XYZ file of C-alpha atoms in Angstrom:
531
model
C 5.303 -5.916 -8.756
C 1.738 -7.882 -8.233
C 0.272 -7.780 -4.815
C -1.824 -11.033 -4.338
C -4.779 -11.691 -2.285
C -5.175 -14.903 -0.337
C -7.833 -15.965 -2.937
C -5.641 -15.056 -5.657
C -2.747 -17.215 -4.143
C -4.679 -20.287 -3.658
C -5.663 -20.210 -7.103
C -2.197 -19.595 -8.566
C -0.665 -22.702 -6.395
C -4.225 -25.174 -7.429
C -3.691 -24.135 -11.223
C 0.145 -24.475 -11.053
C -0.255 -28.316 -9.340
C -3.266 -29.380 -11.701
C -2.945 -27.864 -14.915
C 0.915 -27.018 -15.467
C 2.094 -30.549 -13.076
C 4.310 -29.295 -10.746
C 3.178 -31.138 -7.644
C 2.275 -29.440 -4.645
C 5.200 -30.940 -2.753
C 8.070 -29.378 -4.945
C 6.160 -26.028 -4.431
C 6.708 -26.647 -0.602
C 10.360 -27.854 -0.909
C 11.133 -24.631 -3.272
C 9.479 -22.513 -0.425
C 11.274 -24.076 2.662
C 14.601 -23.703 0.923
C 14.215 -19.999 -0.207
C 13.246 -19.033 3.381
C 16.437 -20.555 4.746
C 18.530 -19.057 1.992
C 17.225 -15.380 3.153
C 17.143 -16.433 6.781
C 21.288 -16.771 5.978
C 21.178 -13.730 4.690
C 19.947 -11.708 7.539
C 20.795 -13.974 9.999
C 24.551 -15.550 8.733
C 25.310 -16.842 12.382
C 22.676 -19.338 12.237
C 24.666 -22.707 13.121
C 25.078 -20.635 16.650
C 21.674 -20.140 17.295
C 18.934 -22.367 19.042
C 16.320 -22.259 16.554
C 12.225 -23.193 17.244
C 10.037 -23.522 15.136
C 6.300 -23.133 15.902
C 4.374 -25.347 13.382
C 0.704 -25.664 12.768
C -0.541 -28.573 10.779
C -1.241 -27.069 7.365
C 0.723 -26.013 4.706
C 2.385 -23.349 6.316
C 3.479 -25.976 9.032
C 4.973 -28.068 6.106
C 6.770 -25.463 4.739
C 8.191 -25.153 8.444
C 9.124 -28.690 8.432
C 11.349 -28.102 5.395
C 12.794 -25.379 6.732
C 13.802 -27.367 9.723
C 15.731 -30.290 7.415
C 17.663 -27.262 5.949
C 18.628 -25.977 8.954
C 19.934 -28.880 10.461
C 21.850 -29.757 7.418
C 23.148 -26.318 7.931
C 24.240 -27.507 11.426
C 21.673 -24.997 13.101
C 20.461 -26.747 16.226
C 16.434 -26.731 15.725
C 13.695 -28.032 17.175
C 10.097 -28.319 16.075
C 7.269 -27.356 18.578
C 4.319 -28.902 16.489
C 0.655 -27.321 18.065
C -0.969 -30.418 17.426
C -0.761 -34.385 16.967
C 1.497 -35.744 14.554
C -1.196 -38.021 13.660
C -3.296 -35.006 12.431
C -0.700 -33.535 10.187
C -2.133 -34.718 6.496
C -0.637 -34.611 2.675
C 2.673 -32.778 1.709
C 2.719 -31.360 5.131
C 3.006 -34.722 6.497
C 5.463 -36.359 4.080
C 7.870 -33.489 5.174
C 7.052 -33.823 8.988
C 8.247 -37.899 8.662
C 11.528 -36.956 6.929
C 12.787 -35.081 10.231
C 13.172 -38.293 12.219
C 15.445 -39.840 10.287
C 17.877 -37.028 10.119
C 17.520 -36.302 14.028
C 15.582 -33.353 14.264
C 13.349 -33.195 17.211
C 9.683 -32.926 17.091
C 7.690 -32.047 20.384
C 3.933 -32.685 20.383
C 2.425 -29.327 21.581
C -1.201 -29.859 20.664
C -2.797 -28.100 23.773
C -2.667 -25.340 26.527
C -0.987 -28.168 29.342
C 1.452 -29.206 26.781
C 2.153 -25.180 26.133
C 2.790 -24.632 30.061
C 5.158 -28.422 30.498
C 7.873 -26.886 27.438
C 7.620 -23.225 28.096
C 10.671 -23.693 30.415
C 12.423 -25.880 27.130
C 11.136 -23.107 25.085
C 12.835 -20.130 26.629
C 16.391 -21.625 25.677
C 15.147 -20.796 21.857
C 16.791 -17.620 20.503
C 15.479 -17.418 16.998
C 11.720 -18.329 16.254
C 10.424 -19.466 13.434
C 6.932 -18.774 12.947
C 5.304 -21.661 10.664
C 1.655 -21.786 12.591
C -0.841 -20.071 10.506
C -0.611 -18.723 6.916
C -2.354 -16.680 4.443
C -5.654 -18.074 4.845
C -7.144 -17.258 7.937
C -10.383 -15.549 7.889
C -11.706 -15.714 11.426
C -10.177 -14.452 15.109
C -7.144 -16.449 16.476
C -8.709 -18.922 18.755
C -7.135 -18.793 22.500
C -4.554 -21.767 22.090
C -2.837 -20.118 19.125
C -3.407 -16.391 20.691
C -1.050 -17.603 23.983
C 1.446 -19.027 21.785
C 1.507 -15.787 19.369
C 1.928 -13.700 22.577
C 4.314 -16.107 23.887
C 6.505 -15.627 21.193
C 6.121 -12.015 20.965
C 7.173 -11.641 25.145
C 10.392 -13.720 24.232
C 12.437 -10.778 23.140
C 14.003 -13.088 20.319
C 13.785 -12.441 16.527
C 11.551 -14.447 14.911
C 11.555 -15.140 11.031
C 7.751 -15.534 9.734
C 7.047 -18.161 7.094
C 4.689 -16.600 4.175
C 2.848 -13.959 6.822
C 2.881 -13.414 10.428
C 0.833 -15.881 12.237
C -2.672 -14.018 12.727
C -2.303 -11.290 10.467
C -4.791 -11.202 7.846
C -3.449 -11.049 4.131
C -6.366 -9.026 2.525
C -6.704 -6.362 5.327
C -3.353 -6.156 7.165
C -5.003 -6.432 10.377
C -4.385 -8.868 13.405
C -7.072 -11.561 13.526
C -7.400 -10.738 17.643
C -3.540 -11.281 17.945
C -0.365 -11.566 15.247
C 3.043 -12.367 15.590
C 5.768 -9.413 15.393
C 8.324 -10.358 12.606
C 11.664 -9.380 12.217
C 11.741 -10.892 8.851
C 9.065 -12.673 6.609
C 9.495 -14.600 3.701
C 6.570 -14.863 1.350
C 6.033 -17.016 -1.653
C 5.580 -16.289 -5.196
C 4.294 -12.855 -4.578
C 3.603 -10.493 -1.568
C 0.579 -10.129 0.206
C -1.854 -6.990 0.919
C -0.972 -7.283 4.489
C 2.601 -7.311 3.958
C 2.595 -3.462 2.727
C -0.883 -1.973 4.173
C -0.350 -0.828 8.375
C -0.158 -2.563 10.844
C 0.791 -5.810 8.726
C 3.485 -3.469 7.563
C 5.394 -3.013 10.583
C 4.418 -6.887 11.762
C 6.126 -8.055 8.451
C 9.339 -6.330 9.182
C 11.808 -6.939 6.576
C 9.992 -8.575 3.665
C 11.666 -11.068 1.402
C 10.382 -12.752 -1.778
C 11.138 -16.481 -2.525
C 10.199 -17.519 -5.961
C 8.783 -21.114 -5.528
C 7.866 -21.976 -9.319
C 4.865 -20.230 -10.156
C 4.938 -20.029 -14.117
C 4.213 -16.886 -15.288
C 1.355 -17.903 -17.697
C 0.035 -18.833 -14.273
C -0.183 -15.604 -13.005
C -1.282 -13.898 -16.232
C -4.294 -16.350 -16.077
C -5.263 -15.153 -12.473
C -4.367 -11.641 -13.231
C -3.911 -10.129 -9.935
C -5.573 -6.761 -9.468
C -3.251 -5.147 -7.056
C 0.133 -3.928 -7.757
C 2.503 -2.185 -5.584
C 4.280 0.998 -7.089
C 7.722 0.665 -8.242
C 10.386 3.278 -9.347
C 10.092 1.508 -12.946
C 6.253 1.826 -13.019
C 6.407 5.567 -12.387
C 9.569 6.358 -14.408
C 7.699 5.144 -17.265
C 4.920 7.395 -16.505
C 6.358 10.622 -16.207
C 6.128 12.859 -19.542
C 9.393 13.449 -21.665
C 9.702 17.041 -22.264
C 10.693 17.863 -25.800
C 13.720 20.281 -26.200
C 11.673 22.707 -27.806
C 8.822 22.729 -25.328
C 7.115 26.016 -24.623
C 4.418 26.956 -21.926
C 1.258 26.617 -24.478
C 2.540 22.858 -24.881
C 2.729 21.784 -21.148
C -0.374 22.437 -20.254
C -2.570 24.929 -18.365
C -4.450 24.214 -14.765
C -7.254 26.069 -13.477
C -7.508 25.429 -9.554
C -10.649 26.865 -7.682
C -9.703 26.826 -4.155
C -9.333 28.963 -1.169
C -11.311 30.349 1.295
C -11.472 32.492 4.838
C -8.519 31.462 6.605
C -7.659 28.522 4.319
C -5.990 30.827 1.463
C -2.639 28.602 2.050
C -4.219 25.839 0.933
C -5.195 27.686 -2.601
C -1.413 28.946 -3.082
C 0.123 25.075 -2.487
C -2.177 23.745 -4.545
C -1.728 26.080 -7.143
C 2.027 26.269 -6.807
C 2.499 22.301 -6.581
C 0.888 22.217 -9.874
C 3.842 23.906 -11.240
C 6.671 22.076 -9.366
C 5.277 19.280 -11.056
C 5.685 20.541 -14.438
C 2.558 22.283 -15.457
C 3.363 25.446 -18.024
C 0.618 27.474 -16.989
C -1.835 27.476 -13.761
C -4.824 29.891 -13.327
C -6.413 30.184 -9.889
C -9.787 30.937 -9.472
C -10.725 32.757 -5.888
C -13.206 34.293 -4.174
C -12.828 38.425 -5.500
C -12.604 39.463 -1.883
C -9.492 36.950 -0.965
C -7.201 37.895 -4.287
C -4.997 40.424 -3.148
C -4.087 38.202 -0.049
C -3.081 35.257 -2.297
C -1.729 37.080 -5.316
C 1.313 38.654 -2.987
C 2.282 34.605 -2.385
C 1.873 33.723 -6.295
C 4.815 34.989 -8.517
C 3.930 32.558 -11.399
C 0.306 31.368 -11.096
C -2.299 33.336 -12.733
C -5.196 34.607 -10.670
C -9.102 35.139 -11.842
C -11.421 36.572 -9.190
C -14.700 34.792 -9.401
C -18.024 36.551 -7.791
C -18.842 35.350 -4.172
C -21.803 35.300 -1.923
C -20.458 35.735 1.393
C -16.801 37.252 2.315
C -14.892 34.965 0.568
C -17.638 32.115 -0.127
C -18.305 30.942 -3.854
C -21.548 30.034 -4.631
C -23.911 29.354 -7.741
C -22.891 32.480 -9.221
C -19.592 31.617 -9.995
C -20.614 28.432 -11.923
C -20.530 29.813 -15.417
C -17.440 32.116 -14.984
C -15.555 29.240 -13.673
C -16.879 27.055 -16.733
C -15.677 29.939 -19.126
C -12.529 30.028 -17.526
C -11.955 26.402 -18.035
C -12.018 26.547 -21.703
C -8.750 25.878 -23.085
C -7.401 24.280 -19.534
C -6.451 20.840 -19.983
C -7.665 19.990 -16.002
C -9.727 21.425 -13.091
C -8.863 21.176 -9.524
C -11.754 21.811 -6.866
C -11.480 21.776 -3.407
C -8.613 22.874 -1.297
C -9.802 25.564 1.363
C -12.952 26.121 -0.542
C -15.539 25.598 2.185
C -18.655 23.521 2.525
C -21.520 26.512 2.789
C -24.642 25.536 1.194
C -24.313 27.624 -1.582
C -20.665 26.324 -2.220
C -22.438 22.848 -2.357
C -24.769 23.828 -5.195
C -21.914 25.439 -6.965
C -20.164 21.932 -6.766
C -23.268 19.952 -7.653
C -23.706 21.891 -10.678
C -19.734 21.916 -11.743
C -19.506 18.069 -12.162
C -21.916 17.265 -14.925
C -20.783 20.380 -16.711
C -16.827 20.065 -16.765
C -15.488 19.849 -19.869
C -12.107 18.954 -18.688
C -10.663 16.057 -16.168
C -11.368 16.826 -12.601
C -8.955 16.301 -9.495
C -11.589 16.769 -6.441
C -10.388 17.388 -3.088
C -11.037 18.378 0.528
C -13.818 20.560 0.782
C -14.958 19.430 -3.072
C -15.343 15.926 -1.373
C -16.770 17.470 1.774
C -19.725 19.327 -0.820
C -20.088 16.054 -2.319
C -20.755 13.802 0.763
C -24.162 13.201 0.642
C -24.584 13.089 -3.134
C -21.279 10.534 -4.398
C -23.973 9.707 -7.477
C -23.193 12.945 -9.018
C -19.922 11.819 -10.130
C -21.751 9.277 -11.991
C -22.794 12.007 -14.108
C -19.313 13.526 -14.710
C -18.552 13.808 -18.978
C -15.023 13.449 -18.245
C -12.368 11.622 -15.791
C -12.603 12.327 -12.181
C -9.979 11.682 -9.442
C -10.798 12.265 -6.090
C -8.051 12.124 -2.978
C -9.990 11.673 0.157
C -8.407 11.301 3.363
C -10.174 8.398 5.465
C -12.623 10.988 7.235
C -13.341 12.092 4.102
C -14.302 8.622 2.584
C -16.114 7.950 5.194
C -18.585 10.852 4.599
C -18.962 10.144 1.055
C -19.385 6.078 1.857
C -21.701 6.577 5.024
C -19.448 4.414 6.576
C -17.346 5.217 9.954
C -13.630 5.942 10.092
C -12.346 2.756 11.270
C -14.950 0.945 8.937
C -12.439 2.343 6.345
C -9.458 1.726 7.764
C -10.222 -1.717 8.627
C -10.187 -2.786 4.918
C -8.690 0.475 2.951
C -8.010 -1.627 -0.497
C -11.722 -3.189 -0.658
C -13.656 0.423 0.442
C -11.212 2.280 -2.417
C -11.986 -0.431 -4.663
C -15.965 -0.595 -4.217
C -16.120 2.950 -4.357
C -14.297 3.309 -7.965
C -15.959 0.710 -9.203
C -19.235 2.267 -8.406
C -18.485 5.953 -8.961
C -16.697 5.300 -12.113
C -13.848 7.620 -10.780
C -10.444 7.162 -9.773
C -10.129 7.115 -6.029
C -6.753 8.069 -4.073
C -7.430 7.084 -0.372
C -4.397 8.978 1.316
C -3.052 7.499 4.337
C 0.001 5.472 5.262
C 0.679 3.502 2.051
C -1.923 5.425 -0.086
C -4.144 2.937 -1.907
C -5.306 4.232 -5.713
C -8.368 2.351 -7.128
C -8.826 2.817 -10.477
C -12.861 2.337 -11.847
C -11.759 -1.311 -13.286
C -11.343 -2.758 -10.021
C -7.529 -2.710 -10.540
C -5.805 -1.105 -6.838
C -2.008 -0.051 -6.219
C -0.182 0.554 -3.589
C 2.432 3.105 -2.808
C 5.195 2.612 -0.921
C 6.635 6.163 -0.570
C 5.828 8.321 2.169
C 6.668 8.333 6.098
C 4.964 9.583 9.294
C 6.409 13.408 8.895
C 3.744 13.953 6.466
C 1.125 14.140 9.098
C 0.958 17.783 8.939
C -1.504 20.500 7.271
C -0.961 21.239 3.768
C -0.049 17.975 2.347
C -2.908 17.218 0.429
C -2.864 20.522 -0.876
C 0.266 19.357 -2.499
C -0.732 16.362 -3.753
C -3.688 17.788 -5.486
C -1.793 20.405 -7.472
C 0.666 17.705 -8.572
C -1.596 15.038 -9.506
C -3.763 17.834 -11.719
C 0.290 19.402 -12.994
C 0.485 15.998 -14.646
C -2.562 15.668 -15.866
C -2.218 19.011 -17.985
C 1.115 17.752 -19.684
C -0.875 14.844 -21.318
C -0.944 12.058 -18.809
C -3.916 10.141 -18.389
C -5.742 11.288 -15.110
C -5.649 7.620 -13.458
C -1.741 7.679 -14.071
C -1.245 11.150 -12.904
C -2.757 9.803 -9.719
C -0.065 6.928 -9.518
C 2.516 9.430 -10.412
C 1.469 12.100 -8.266
C 1.341 10.016 -5.322
C 4.428 8.349 -5.798
C 6.182 11.566 -6.201
C 4.583 13.413 -3.260
C 5.494 10.386 -0.966
C 9.244 10.092 -2.510
C 9.975 13.694 -1.984
C 8.857 13.267 1.816
C 10.663 10.460 2.295
C 13.907 12.556 0.774
C 13.559 15.538 3.626
C 13.136 12.590 6.183
C 16.601 11.719 5.397
C 18.258 15.249 5.392
C 15.751 17.387 7.396
C 14.831 14.393 10.313
C 11.832 12.251 10.574
C 9.124 15.081 11.185
C 9.050 18.965 11.053
C 9.730 19.545 7.264
C 6.378 21.620 5.504
C 4.150 20.645 2.670
C 5.763 23.739 1.066
C 8.979 21.960 1.393
C 7.774 18.646 -0.072
C 6.309 20.771 -2.807
C 9.968 21.829 -3.753
C 11.681 18.491 -3.967
C 9.448 17.565 -6.609
C 11.657 18.552 -9.524
C 14.523 16.172 -8.107
C 12.446 13.518 -7.316
C 11.207 14.034 -10.925
C 14.797 14.242 -12.326
C 15.745 11.203 -10.446
C 13.092 8.878 -12.045
C 15.451 9.557 -14.780
C 18.671 8.581 -13.328
C 19.712 4.821 -12.977
C 18.377 3.411 -9.339
C 21.355 3.984 -6.415
C 21.125 3.001 -2.880
C 20.360 7.137 -2.136
C 17.696 7.073 -4.421
C 15.388 4.269 -2.958
C 13.759 6.391 -0.323
C 12.481 4.136 2.100
C 11.497 1.645 -0.518
C 10.630 -2.038 0.936
C 12.859 -4.707 0.583
C 11.177 -6.779 -2.212
C 13.518 -9.287 -2.296
C 13.491 -10.789 -6.230
């Protein structure tokens, strides 16, 4: 499913009106009508509610005027609070505003703080708000007047239906621009926006319903949005189908280089997760002094000892043995628990340009590249990196806060610049391809905020690659399956307290579920996409 930026949506609207010939007023009519239909599904008792529509002077307000007309036809007592003077409303919005007086819908002008103070007693009688103040084009901080209105709505304790996007929420970054409406339902038009899915925007959006307003498919194809939401259907089409006569040699051999003093568990989980994802064979390369301790925890995974430069520390002396071990393998995963000693950095720096199989780089593998991310440009093979925001900050030289401020842009820019697939982990993990396409993952939950989850993800992605999946598609499928497994545990075990090893054990069930028709039990916390 496409997820669009504000500029992409504006271009689709413009092309539909200018080139296809659908009037803007018809698009507005479709938007308002569809939004009311969505409201009726969520609030079937609309006729018994006193509805207040807070409307701005732009097209978002125009959508609200159309809604007021349809709500009145349904018998709902509705009042429009216009946050400007009527004379300042122009274009299609003005045309729809003028239709309200003949049908008796009250329109109360609230153009400033003084009028707002005077109208607050009347506003407090409202028991359902429609937020039609600001749309998806917001790029600056909400001005104080609108901020006061937003704070009043949020403090009212009444349910809120947002038109297109909660007012004050950035469509492209999912961050509030000073203040943002907290909605229980958001009816968005044509396609969802980035701000609906990333946090904190996802929480402010509430339930999301997508309304078809008539944008033709060929217009969407012409604009070609560069963001998509991962869906069960997309991932189901990526999972490799196994032949009935398959054998372990045909399902891929993975080499994992991981583990260090105090972090051998990371190596165990990465290697075992690859097998849970379906890898035929997995070899774990680990420092010789640590091999005995991990072998007792590995039944199916093979081990190979590597020379170490300090107790449990891999360095340049392990480079040639690793390259030799990678012969005949289909993927090399490196980093979980490896450590970032100076000699280990030199090992990673030497390995990247010499690797002959696709790479999955995580954790300390990334920390070893924090001062030299340009080495990713020297790889001869596809690479997938899986940073959390802190690791991404080190790779880019930005702060963690800056990464979180615009996760999509940060992941996209890095992927394009360094020709690598970026899996920027976190709530609603973002996957960016080297060609600039970005995918947002809807699976996963707060129970995953515990140690070892990233090690499992590394193994899942690498385990899918060795089965023949293209590395960037393995990143998509791995992230989705990883989150879906955790979602299942949150339903059966509780919202948190489950372990990374338990997520790993759920993986085969999630792979199997993708082969089955979708049921309500199989959706696993996926958002409501409307149509």
